[in-house]
Tab-separated table of C-alpha atoms and ligand atoms in Angstrom:
chain	number	residue	atom	x	y	z
A	139	MET	CA	35.099	14.226	24.195
A	140	LYS	CA	37.344	13.483	27.164
A	141	ILE	CA	37.365	16.428	29.551
A	142	SER	CA	39.257	17.407	32.719
A	143	VAL	CA	37.521	19.808	35.061
A	144	LEU	CA	39.927	21.513	37.451
A	145	GLY	CA	38.140	22.744	40.598
A	146	LEU	CA	35.112	20.918	41.960
A	147	GLY	CA	33.291	23.821	43.533
A	148	TYR	CA	29.981	25.225	42.291
A	149	VAL	CA	31.079	25.906	38.717
A	150	GLY	CA	33.232	22.822	38.316
A	151	SER	CA	30.776	20.319	39.845
A	152	VAL	CA	27.857	21.640	37.776
A	153	SER	CA	29.931	21.649	34.565
A	154	ALA	CA	31.311	18.166	35.196
A	155	ALA	CA	27.880	16.700	35.962
A	156	CYS	CA	26.226	18.313	32.928
A	157	LEU	CA	29.023	17.403	30.536
A	158	ALA	CA	28.826	13.786	31.743
A	159	ARG	CA	25.057	13.879	31.108
A	160	ASP	CA	25.791	15.147	27.583
A	161	GLY	CA	27.775	11.999	26.846
A	162	HIS	CA	31.310	13.136	27.529
A	163	THR	CA	33.829	11.376	29.740
A	164	VAL	CA	34.704	13.772	32.568
A	165	ILE	CA	37.486	13.611	35.163
A	166	GLY	CA	37.218	16.140	37.932
A	167	VAL	CA	40.360	17.383	39.662
A	168	ASP	CA	40.540	19.011	43.093
A	169	PRO	CA	43.286	19.093	45.744
A	170	ASN	CA	40.571	18.562	48.347
A	171	PRO	CA	40.341	14.758	48.793
A	172	ILE	CA	36.917	15.072	50.413
A	173	LYS	CA	35.428	16.521	47.229
A	174	VAL	CA	37.187	13.878	45.125
A	175	ASP	CA	35.836	11.086	47.307
A	176	LEU	CA	32.333	12.513	47.208
A	177	ILE	CA	32.307	12.503	43.389
A	178	ASN	CA	33.780	9.003	43.180
A	179	GLY	CA	31.167	7.877	45.755
A	180	GLY	CA	28.396	9.308	43.571
A	181	LYS	CA	27.694	12.349	45.747
A	182	SER	CA	27.807	16.028	44.783
A	183	PRO	CA	30.333	18.277	46.601
A	184	VAL	CA	27.835	21.184	46.333
A	185	VAL	CA	24.134	21.573	47.124
A	186	GLU	CA	22.529	22.455	43.808
A	187	THR	CA	19.273	21.322	42.184
A	188	GLU	CA	19.674	18.203	39.981
A	189	VAL	CA	23.451	17.943	40.481
A	190	GLY	CA	23.216	15.215	43.138
A	191	GLU	CA	21.196	12.979	40.798
A	192	LEU	CA	23.508	13.635	37.862
A	193	VAL	CA	26.643	12.879	39.885
A	194	ALA	CA	25.097	9.662	41.250
A	195	GLN	CA	24.063	8.477	37.806
A	196	HIS	CA	27.319	9.299	36.015
A	197	ALA	CA	29.687	8.199	38.747
A	198	ALA	CA	27.861	4.850	38.538
A	199	ASP	CA	28.070	4.539	34.745
A	200	GLY	CA	31.765	5.537	34.803
A	201	SER	CA	31.459	8.700	32.710
A	202	LEU	CA	32.285	10.911	35.748
A	203	SER	CA	35.183	10.358	38.122
A	204	ALA	CA	37.569	12.519	40.126
A	205	THR	CA	41.183	12.628	41.273
A	206	THR	CA	43.558	14.848	43.214
A	207	ASP	CA	46.206	14.321	40.518
A	208	ALA	CA	45.891	16.850	37.634
A	209	ALA	CA	48.513	15.019	35.553
A	210	GLN	CA	46.570	11.774	35.668
A	211	ALA	CA	43.427	13.539	34.445
A	212	ILE	CA	45.129	15.540	31.714
A	213	GLU	CA	46.944	12.513	30.332
A	214	GLN	CA	43.556	10.893	29.655
A	215	THR	CA	41.735	13.906	28.237
A	216	ASP	CA	41.785	16.401	25.339
A	217	ILE	CA	40.596	19.559	26.992
A	218	ALA	CA	40.756	21.009	30.547
A	219	LEU	CA	38.223	23.424	31.991
A	220	ILE	CA	39.798	25.529	34.749
A	221	CYS	CA	37.071	26.327	37.294
A	222	VAL	CA	39.166	27.074	40.371
A	223	GLY	CA	38.259	29.841	42.805
A	224	THR	CA	39.519	33.390	42.289
A	225	PRO	CA	38.653	34.884	45.682
A	226	GLY	CA	39.048	38.559	46.565
A	227	GLN	CA	41.651	39.817	48.992
A	228	ASP	CA	40.881	42.414	51.682
A	229	ASN	CA	41.909	45.248	49.368
A	230	GLY	CA	39.676	43.957	46.543
A	231	ALA	CA	42.565	42.520	44.493
A	232	LEU	CA	42.068	39.056	43.110
A	233	ASP	CA	43.889	36.177	44.718
A	234	LEU	CA	45.191	34.278	41.694
A	235	THR	CA	47.136	31.666	43.695
A	236	TYR	CA	44.721	28.843	42.778
A	237	LEU	CA	44.623	29.822	39.118
A	238	GLU	CA	48.396	30.049	38.855
A	239	ARG	CA	48.783	26.704	40.587
A	240	ALA	CA	46.179	25.102	38.250
A	241	ALA	CA	47.930	26.549	35.163
A	242	GLY	CA	51.242	25.241	36.499
A	243	ASP	CA	49.683	21.788	37.069
A	244	VAL	CA	48.402	21.791	33.477
A	245	GLY	CA	51.786	22.901	32.120
A	246	ARG	CA	53.696	20.171	33.956
A	247	ALA	CA	51.128	17.555	32.867
A	248	LEU	CA	51.584	18.535	29.238
A	249	VAL	CA	55.292	17.664	29.210
A	250	GLY	CA	55.706	14.654	26.947
A	251	LEU	CA	52.009	14.460	26.053
A	252	ASP	CA	52.852	14.830	22.355
A	253	ARG	CA	49.391	15.967	21.174
A	254	TYR	CA	47.513	19.215	20.989
A	255	TYR	CA	45.699	20.157	24.204
A	256	ALA	CA	42.976	22.757	24.811
A	257	VAL	CA	42.814	24.751	28.087
A	258	VAL	CA	39.664	26.728	28.890
A	259	VAL	CA	39.586	29.330	31.668
A	260	ARG	CA	36.099	29.434	33.192
A	261	SER	CA	37.094	31.173	36.423
A	262	THR	CA	36.321	34.855	36.629
A	263	VAL	CA	39.559	36.785	36.060
A	264	LEU	CA	40.447	40.381	35.354
A	265	PRO	CA	41.524	41.467	31.841
A	266	GLY	CA	45.054	40.396	30.965
A	267	THR	CA	45.062	37.295	33.135
A	268	CYS	CA	44.958	34.720	30.336
A	269	ARG	CA	47.564	36.501	28.259
A	270	ASN	CA	49.911	37.516	31.090
A	271	LEU	CA	49.538	34.710	33.631
A	272	VAL	CA	47.854	31.587	32.292
A	273	ILE	CA	49.591	31.264	28.941
A	274	PRO	CA	53.113	32.162	30.219
A	275	THR	CA	52.758	29.802	33.216
A	276	ILE	CA	51.759	26.845	30.979
A	277	GLU	CA	54.506	27.707	28.496
A	278	GLN	CA	57.128	27.973	31.258
A	279	GLU	CA	56.147	24.733	32.979
A	280	SER	CA	55.697	22.698	29.782
A	281	GLY	CA	58.360	24.183	27.496
A	282	LEU	CA	55.592	24.098	24.836
A	283	ARG	CA	54.195	26.944	22.691
A	284	HIS	CA	50.762	28.489	22.941
A	285	GLY	CA	48.913	28.347	19.576
A	286	VAL	CA	51.155	25.489	18.441
A	287	ASP	CA	51.179	22.687	21.039
A	288	PHE	CA	48.300	23.899	23.184
A	289	GLY	CA	45.584	26.580	23.039
A	290	VAL	CA	44.080	28.732	25.793
A	291	VAL	CA	40.542	30.047	25.531
A	292	MET	CA	38.626	32.298	27.953
A	293	ASN	CA	35.032	31.229	28.385
A	294	PRO	CA	33.406	33.101	31.265
A	295	GLU	CA	30.683	31.282	33.204
A	296	PHE	CA	27.338	33.018	33.624
A	297	LEU	CA	25.463	30.430	35.729
A	298	ARG	CA	23.660	31.420	38.937
A	299	GLU	CA	23.726	29.235	42.029
A	300	ALA	CA	20.375	27.574	42.777
A	301	SER	CA	19.478	27.407	39.053
A	302	ALA	CA	22.917	26.358	37.832
A	303	VAL	CA	21.899	23.277	35.807
A	304	TYR	CA	19.086	25.165	34.119
A	305	ASP	CA	21.543	27.996	33.336
A	306	PHE	CA	24.109	25.510	31.986
A	307	TYR	CA	21.611	24.472	29.318
A	308	ASN	CA	20.133	27.932	28.819
A	309	PRO	CA	23.028	30.379	28.895
A	310	PRO	CA	22.269	34.046	28.094
A	311	LYS	CA	25.288	34.034	25.783
A	312	ILE	CA	28.433	32.090	25.035
A	313	VAL	CA	31.526	34.264	25.015
A	314	VAL	CA	34.785	32.865	23.740
A	315	GLY	CA	37.934	34.910	24.265
A	316	SER	CA	41.085	33.995	22.417
A	317	ASP	CA	43.974	35.586	20.531
A	318	VAL	CA	41.637	36.035	17.552
A	319	GLY	CA	42.518	39.202	15.729
A	320	ASP	CA	45.993	39.461	17.241
A	321	GLU	CA	48.369	40.830	14.664
A	322	THR	CA	51.375	39.305	16.314
A	323	GLU	CA	50.133	35.742	16.643
A	324	ASP	CA	48.421	33.332	14.320
A	325	ALA	CA	44.980	32.873	15.839
A	326	ASP	CA	44.625	29.289	16.921
A	327	ASP	CA	41.083	28.127	16.300
A	328	ARG	CA	41.497	24.517	17.406
A	329	ALA	CA	40.876	25.167	21.129
A	330	VAL	CA	37.912	27.413	20.305
A	331	ASP	CA	36.371	24.742	18.077
A	332	MET	CA	36.900	22.061	20.736
A	333	LEU	CA	35.226	24.222	23.364
A	334	LEU	CA	32.291	25.157	21.132
A	335	SER	CA	31.709	21.471	20.342
A	336	LEU	CA	30.891	21.030	24.067
A	337	ALA	CA	28.220	23.694	24.166
A	338	PRO	CA	24.666	22.398	24.649
A	339	PRO	CA	22.158	23.045	21.832
A	340	THR	CA	21.021	26.587	22.485
A	341	ASP	CA	19.758	29.696	20.769
A	342	ALA	CA	22.197	31.798	22.821
A	343	PRO	CA	24.431	34.077	20.763
A	344	VAL	CA	27.994	32.863	20.416
A	345	VAL	CA	30.421	35.764	20.521
A	346	ARG	CA	34.127	35.516	19.755
A	347	ALA	CA	36.299	38.285	21.131
A	348	PRO	CA	39.903	39.036	22.180
A	349	PHE	CA	40.858	37.600	25.592
A	350	GLU	CA	40.561	40.886	27.403
A	351	VAL	CA	37.068	41.649	26.122
A	352	ALA	CA	35.828	38.193	27.239
A	353	GLU	CA	37.483	38.678	30.634
A	354	MET	CA	35.971	42.134	31.069
A	355	VAL	CA	32.441	41.106	30.063
A	356	LYS	CA	32.002	39.007	33.183
A	357	TYR	CA	32.913	41.934	35.438
A	358	VAL	CA	30.662	44.290	33.485
A	359	ASP	CA	27.778	41.805	33.912
A	360	ASN	CA	28.273	41.460	37.649
A	361	ALA	CA	28.834	45.201	38.169
A	362	TRP	CA	25.603	45.805	36.262
A	363	HIS	CA	23.695	43.255	38.346
A	364	ALA	CA	25.032	44.852	41.559
A	365	LEU	CA	24.122	48.312	40.246
A	366	LYS	CA	20.597	47.116	39.427
A	367	VAL	CA	20.135	45.725	42.962
A	368	GLY	CA	21.460	48.908	44.518
A	369	PHE	CA	19.316	51.092	42.259
A	370	GLY	CA	16.142	49.131	43.019
A	371	ASN	CA	16.895	49.296	46.751
A	372	GLU	CA	17.461	53.040	46.641
A	373	ILE	CA	14.153	53.496	44.840
A	374	GLY	CA	12.591	51.490	47.650
A	375	ARG	CA	14.201	53.735	50.275
A	376	ILE	CA	12.937	56.942	48.691
A	377	CYS	CA	9.443	55.471	48.087
A	378	HIS	CA	9.016	54.217	51.650
A	379	PRO	CA	8.768	57.544	53.540
A	380	LEU	CA	6.394	58.784	50.827
A	381	GLU	CA	4.176	55.754	51.373
A	382	ILE	CA	4.521	54.839	47.729
A	383	ASP	CA	4.555	51.142	46.854
A	384	SER	CA	8.048	50.732	45.415
A	385	HIS	CA	7.104	47.434	43.779
A	386	ALA	CA	4.248	49.073	41.904
A	387	VAL	CA	6.710	51.729	40.731
A	388	MET	CA	9.344	49.218	39.590
A	389	ASP	CA	6.749	46.995	37.931
A	390	ILE	CA	5.863	49.933	35.701
A	391	PHE	CA	9.528	50.846	35.278
A	392	CYS	CA	10.330	47.302	34.112
A	393	LEU	CA	7.394	47.231	31.671
A	394	ASP	CA	9.281	49.761	29.549
A	395	GLN	CA	11.595	47.649	27.490
A	396	LYS	CA	12.239	50.343	24.940
A	397	LEU	CA	14.124	52.814	27.083
A	398	ASN	CA	14.500	51.298	30.611
A	399	ILE	CA	15.246	47.575	30.323
A	400	SER	CA	17.040	47.871	27.012
A	401	ALA	CA	20.358	48.598	25.369
A	402	LYS	CA	19.594	52.344	25.373
A	403	TYR	CA	21.892	54.724	27.277
A	404	LEU	CA	24.574	52.079	27.910
A	405	LYS	CA	27.269	52.780	25.345
A	406	PRO	CA	30.230	54.818	26.656
A	407	GLY	CA	30.115	58.335	25.237
A	408	MET	CA	29.618	61.956	26.330
A	409	ALA	CA	28.299	63.070	29.730
A	410	PHE	CA	24.512	63.243	30.041
A	411	GLY	CA	22.813	66.607	29.746
A	412	GLY	CA	19.740	68.284	28.321
A	413	SER	CA	16.669	69.770	29.857
A	414	CYS	CA	15.566	66.685	31.862
A	415	LEU	CA	18.242	64.299	33.214
A	416	PRO	CA	20.442	66.746	35.168
A	417	LYS	CA	17.467	68.588	36.643
A	418	ASP	CA	15.521	65.464	37.551
A	419	VAL	CA	18.505	63.735	39.110
A	420	ARG	CA	19.041	66.826	41.278
A	421	ALA	CA	15.334	66.909	42.181
A	422	ILE	CA	15.094	63.284	43.330
A	423	ASN	CA	18.247	63.737	45.417
A	424	TYR	CA	16.907	66.928	46.982
A	425	HIS	CA	13.683	65.130	47.751
A	426	ALA	CA	15.565	62.233	49.362
A	427	ARG	CA	17.669	64.600	51.480
A	428	SER	CA	14.552	66.414	52.676
A	429	HIS	CA	13.306	63.050	53.995
A	430	ASP	CA	16.706	62.213	55.525
A	431	VAL	CA	17.140	59.376	53.037
A	432	ASP	CA	20.689	58.597	52.018
A	433	LEU	CA	21.015	57.516	48.326
A	434	PRO	CA	24.719	56.867	47.621
A	435	ILE	CA	24.185	55.655	44.043
A	436	LEU	CA	21.687	58.282	42.882
A	437	GLY	CA	23.464	60.917	45.005
A	438	ASN	CA	26.682	60.422	43.083
A	439	LEU	CA	25.315	60.490	39.531
A	440	THR	CA	25.976	64.211	39.104
A	441	ALA	CA	29.526	63.840	40.447
A	442	SER	CA	30.141	60.929	38.079
A	443	ASN	CA	28.860	62.972	35.156
A	444	GLU	CA	31.075	65.903	36.118
A	445	THR	CA	34.165	63.644	36.198
A	446	HIS	CA	33.312	62.485	32.702
A	447	LEU	CA	32.939	66.071	31.448
A	448	GLU	CA	36.301	67.015	33.027
A	449	ARG	CA	37.880	64.123	31.162
A	450	ALA	CA	36.447	65.389	27.879
A	451	VAL	CA	37.897	68.861	28.495
A	452	LYS	CA	41.266	67.384	29.418
A	453	LEU	CA	41.379	65.311	26.236
A	454	ILE	CA	40.886	68.448	24.193
A	455	LEU	CA	43.414	70.532	26.181
A	456	ASP	CA	45.944	67.687	25.937
A	457	THR	CA	46.050	68.107	22.165
A	458	GLY	CA	48.036	71.253	23.029
A	459	VAL	CA	46.614	73.461	20.250
A	460	ARG	CA	44.724	76.757	20.373
A	461	ASP	CA	42.407	76.613	17.362
A	462	VAL	CA	39.581	74.166	17.964
A	463	ALA	CA	36.418	73.351	16.036
A	464	ILE	CA	33.469	71.960	17.946
A	465	LEU	CA	31.034	69.998	15.841
A	466	GLY	CA	27.746	69.520	17.655
A	467	LEU	CA	26.673	71.755	20.512
A	468	SER	CA	23.241	70.534	21.585
A	469	PHE	CA	23.145	67.558	23.973
A	470	LYS	CA	22.222	65.218	21.117
A	471	ALA	CA	21.905	65.305	17.385
A	472	GLY	CA	18.509	66.216	15.973
A	473	THR	CA	17.617	68.914	18.528
A	474	ASP	CA	18.493	72.567	19.024
A	475	ASP	CA	17.918	72.380	22.829
A	476	LEU	CA	20.913	73.890	24.576
A	477	ARG	CA	19.689	73.683	28.140
A	478	GLU	CA	22.429	72.012	30.221
A	479	ALA	CA	24.057	70.759	27.018
A	480	PRO	CA	27.433	69.373	28.205
A	481	MET	CA	29.173	70.715	25.096
A	482	VAL	CA	28.206	74.255	26.146
A	483	GLU	CA	30.048	73.640	29.417
A	484	VAL	CA	33.001	72.153	27.550
A	485	ALA	CA	33.130	75.196	25.239
A	486	GLU	CA	32.988	77.553	28.225
A	487	ARG	CA	35.856	75.822	29.947
A	488	LEU	CA	37.954	75.836	26.789
A	489	LEU	CA	37.245	79.567	26.319
A	490	GLY	CA	38.343	80.056	29.925
A	491	LYS	CA	41.657	78.462	29.018
A	492	GLY	CA	42.101	80.950	26.168
A	493	LEU	CA	41.404	78.647	23.223
A	494	ASN	CA	40.009	79.933	19.939
A	495	LEU	CA	36.743	78.160	19.152
A	496	LYS	CA	34.520	77.827	16.142
A	497	ILE	CA	31.320	75.948	16.755
A	498	TYR	CA	29.046	74.273	14.216
A	499	ASP	CA	25.664	72.719	14.938
A	500	GLN	CA	23.183	72.381	12.141
A	501	ASN	CA	20.113	72.446	14.379
A	502	VAL	CA	21.261	75.285	16.580
A	503	SER	CA	22.082	77.392	13.500
A	504	LEU	CA	18.778	76.564	11.908
A	505	ALA	CA	16.873	77.482	15.021
A	506	ARG	CA	18.837	80.697	15.299
A	507	LEU	CA	17.997	81.524	11.711
A	508	THR	CA	14.305	81.049	12.351
A	509	GLY	CA	14.607	82.904	15.644
A	510	ALA	CA	13.461	79.889	17.677
A	511	ASN	CA	16.395	79.747	20.102
A	512	ALA	CA	17.889	83.151	19.291
A	513	LYS	CA	16.609	84.608	22.551
A	514	PHE	CA	17.951	81.731	24.653
A	515	ILE	CA	21.390	82.096	23.064
A	516	HIS	CA	21.277	85.854	23.374
A	517	ASP	CA	20.165	85.804	27.029
A	518	HIS	CA	22.184	82.865	28.336
A	519	LEU	CA	25.065	82.184	25.985
A	520	PRO	CA	25.894	85.397	24.073
A	521	HIS	CA	29.628	84.528	24.123
A	522	ILE	CA	28.895	81.103	22.654
A	523	GLY	CA	26.444	82.474	20.078
A	524	GLU	CA	29.231	84.651	18.648
A	525	LEU	CA	31.331	81.603	17.902
A	526	LEU	CA	28.678	79.725	15.951
A	527	VAL	CA	29.419	79.330	12.250
A	528	ASP	CA	26.930	78.203	9.587
A	529	ASP	CA	28.803	75.425	7.805
A	530	ILE	CA	31.212	72.671	8.651
A	531	ASP	CA	33.977	73.885	6.363
A	532	GLN	CA	33.984	77.264	7.957
A	533	ALA	CA	34.295	75.580	11.380
A	534	ILE	CA	37.216	73.321	10.478
A	535	ASP	CA	39.205	75.424	8.014
A	536	THR	CA	41.742	76.720	10.546
A	537	ALA	CA	41.195	74.105	13.272
A	538	GLN	CA	44.127	72.084	14.566
A	539	THR	CA	41.754	69.976	16.705
A	540	VAL	CA	38.272	68.894	15.677
A	541	VAL	CA	35.953	67.896	18.522
A	542	VAL	CA	32.916	65.766	17.746
A	543	GLY	CA	30.294	66.742	20.363
A	544	ASN	CA	27.148	64.961	19.185
A	545	SER	CA	26.194	62.185	16.767
A	546	ASP	CA	25.163	64.191	13.710
A	547	PRO	CA	25.913	61.684	10.888
A	548	ALA	CA	27.457	64.511	8.815
A	549	PHE	CA	30.477	64.412	11.182
A	550	VAL	CA	31.536	60.920	10.066
A	551	GLU	CA	32.770	62.275	6.751
A	552	VAL	CA	34.677	65.070	8.520
A	553	VAL	CA	36.593	62.598	10.670
A	554	ASP	CA	37.255	60.441	7.607
A	555	GLN	CA	38.554	63.309	5.533
A	556	VAL	CA	40.212	65.731	7.921
A	557	ALA	CA	43.931	66.317	7.239
A	558	ASP	CA	46.344	63.891	8.902
A	559	ASP	CA	47.947	66.537	11.089
A	560	VAL	CA	44.604	67.644	12.599
A	561	ASN	CA	43.726	66.071	15.932
A	562	VAL	CA	40.308	64.499	16.315
A	563	VAL	CA	38.681	64.234	19.731
A	564	ASP	CA	35.566	62.094	19.386
A	565	LEU	CA	33.357	62.437	22.430
A	566	VAL	CA	30.473	60.312	21.095
A	567	ARG	CA	32.183	57.540	19.102
A	568	ILE	CA	30.819	58.882	15.839
A	569	MET	CA	32.918	56.270	14.042
A	570	THR	CA	31.693	52.683	14.452
A	571	GLU	CA	35.310	51.572	14.073
A	572	PRO	CA	37.655	54.204	15.488
A	573	PRO	CA	40.219	55.170	12.802
A	574	GLU	CA	43.760	53.999	13.344
A	575	ARG	CA	45.448	57.379	13.495
A	576	ALA	CA	47.591	58.378	16.448
A	577	ASN	CA	45.899	61.767	16.780
A	578	TYR	CA	42.382	60.331	17.058
A	579	LYS	CA	41.226	60.230	20.715
A	580	GLY	CA	38.027	58.717	22.027
A	581	LEU	CA	36.505	59.552	25.372
A	582	GLY	CA	36.135	55.974	26.586
A	583	TRP	CA	37.534	53.725	23.885
B	105	NAD	N1	29.728	30.323	42.107
B	105	NAD	C1	29.181	30.927	41.106
B	105	NAD	O1	27.946	31.098	41.045
B	105	NAD	C2	29.994	31.398	39.951
B	105	NAD	C3	29.359	31.781	38.751
B	105	NAD	C4	30.151	32.202	37.684
B	105	NAD	C5	31.517	32.258	37.822
B	105	NAD	N2	32.097	31.916	39.007
B	105	NAD	C6	33.559	31.974	39.064
B	105	NAD	O2	34.029	30.643	38.839
B	105	NAD	C7	35.185	30.359	39.649
B	105	NAD	C8	34.926	29.199	40.586
B	105	NAD	O3	33.852	29.567	41.444
B	105	NAD	P1	33.245	28.517	42.473
B	105	NAD	O4	32.147	29.240	43.175
B	105	NAD	O5	32.943	27.224	41.753
B	105	NAD	O6	34.486	28.318	43.452
B	105	NAD	P2	34.611	27.321	44.702
B	105	NAD	O7	35.446	28.041	45.729
B	105	NAD	O8	33.286	26.792	45.102
B	105	NAD	O9	35.464	26.112	44.148
B	105	NAD	C9	36.792	26.236	43.687
B	105	NAD	C10	37.425	24.853	43.775
B	105	NAD	O10	38.711	24.918	43.191
B	105	NAD	C11	39.557	24.014	43.892
B	105	NAD	N3	40.960	24.263	43.554
B	105	NAD	C12	41.844	25.129	44.096
B	105	NAD	N4	43.049	25.018	43.500
B	105	NAD	C13	42.959	24.025	42.605
B	105	NAD	C14	43.839	23.431	41.668
B	105	NAD	N5	45.131	23.845	41.589
B	105	NAD	N6	43.401	22.476	40.871
B	105	NAD	C15	42.114	22.028	40.942
B	105	NAD	N7	41.215	22.558	41.799
B	105	NAD	C16	41.620	23.565	42.615
B	105	NAD	C17	39.163	24.240	45.353
B	105	NAD	O11	39.579	23.218	46.182
B	105	NAD	C18	37.661	24.365	45.228
B	105	NAD	O12	37.034	23.114	45.379
B	105	NAD	C19	35.482	31.679	40.370
B	105	NAD	O13	36.422	32.414	39.610
B	105	NAD	C20	34.161	32.383	40.402
B	105	NAD	O14	34.295	33.771	40.517
B	105	NAD	C21	31.367	31.465	40.048
């Protein structure tokens, strides 16, 4: 395929060199004439393993060239990859000047082209940028229509500097954002197909998603990487004064790919609770303080959790009704353990606001029946114990709001079948696909 690459920095130079190696004809575009001259002279504008050799080879065989004139490149190609910088401003906001200019250049170059053209955004941009900036800018400058005359696709780049060529051929995933699934527009698959035909042979999963999901994924990845670095460093800081080898600790931590390095505990849902997490987070922070060690990430976990719990309470109060059914009281389905269960705290706050509650939890009721947790409820939560009912129907019969507080599968049917005028506040995403009813509210979805 014939490809324009706009922006000859790290991402653009690596992509251009690798795509030329894969047999495509690539024209790089950059307003910086030094970078353009470097490429045309067979030299890489960036220091990156293998890229120098690839640029030399493909500038010589004519499959890789560069220009400062976007129109000249676009006229000779079928698809443009936008790899321009999106630097941060002092206040953290993104500077989209380069992206807007590149989209404008593409739009003006499309005037009179008279054939379909695909535009791929590879720069890292916040959700909404493709839909609200890139597409309108190209439409405005070209007078053409997205999805008809040209297509825009978001394809975030996951390469790491210093291993960028390796990463180009071994991506962790390929994410393609487009207007797929939009009800208001006919999804245009041509640009997506053109982009995917450029992908190197790989076992990486290919995921199609709406624009905003694809845009968000890149930020979630980088926030996660930053959080991991900060977490590891804080573990190092607390281990050091105790003369514990932090690397030995983290080696063991990383061995556990079932719970630690895994998809567990990462889906947005209810605040954490139970007999271990809250207590142990407090203990490690107390221990750090007693050694004068400052742990800003670990030290704020409890505050973060509290914010989440407050949000859950607010969602329920915002339904504006007095009769509420809580389904699920223990901190997770399948246990009767009520120690530091966040739903107990939610129930107490709702009671404090004068709401009428009925609470159903199969395991808590069962344990109460057998006497197992009767003493705990009697000693610690007598006011909550009085509100427990023994079956779901009894809990929901007069409820105007049903709150799902843990993931007992029995609650799926309740949400499916509850009357249309009853509000549902789902704190755990019990429904794989949230129902499309206006009075269904999720905690983070
Ligand atoms: N560097 C990385 O490791 C990496 C990895 C993944 C994603 N990203 C993202 O990719 C994007 C590019 O990053 P980078 O590190 O390659 O940036 P960079 O600053 O190294 O290069 C950007 C290039 O774009 C050029 N440019 C500016 N306006 C232009 C225009 N109108 N037309 C054509 N070129 C133009 C600049 O002259 C510059 O050469 C950013 O959004 C970045 O966040 C970077």
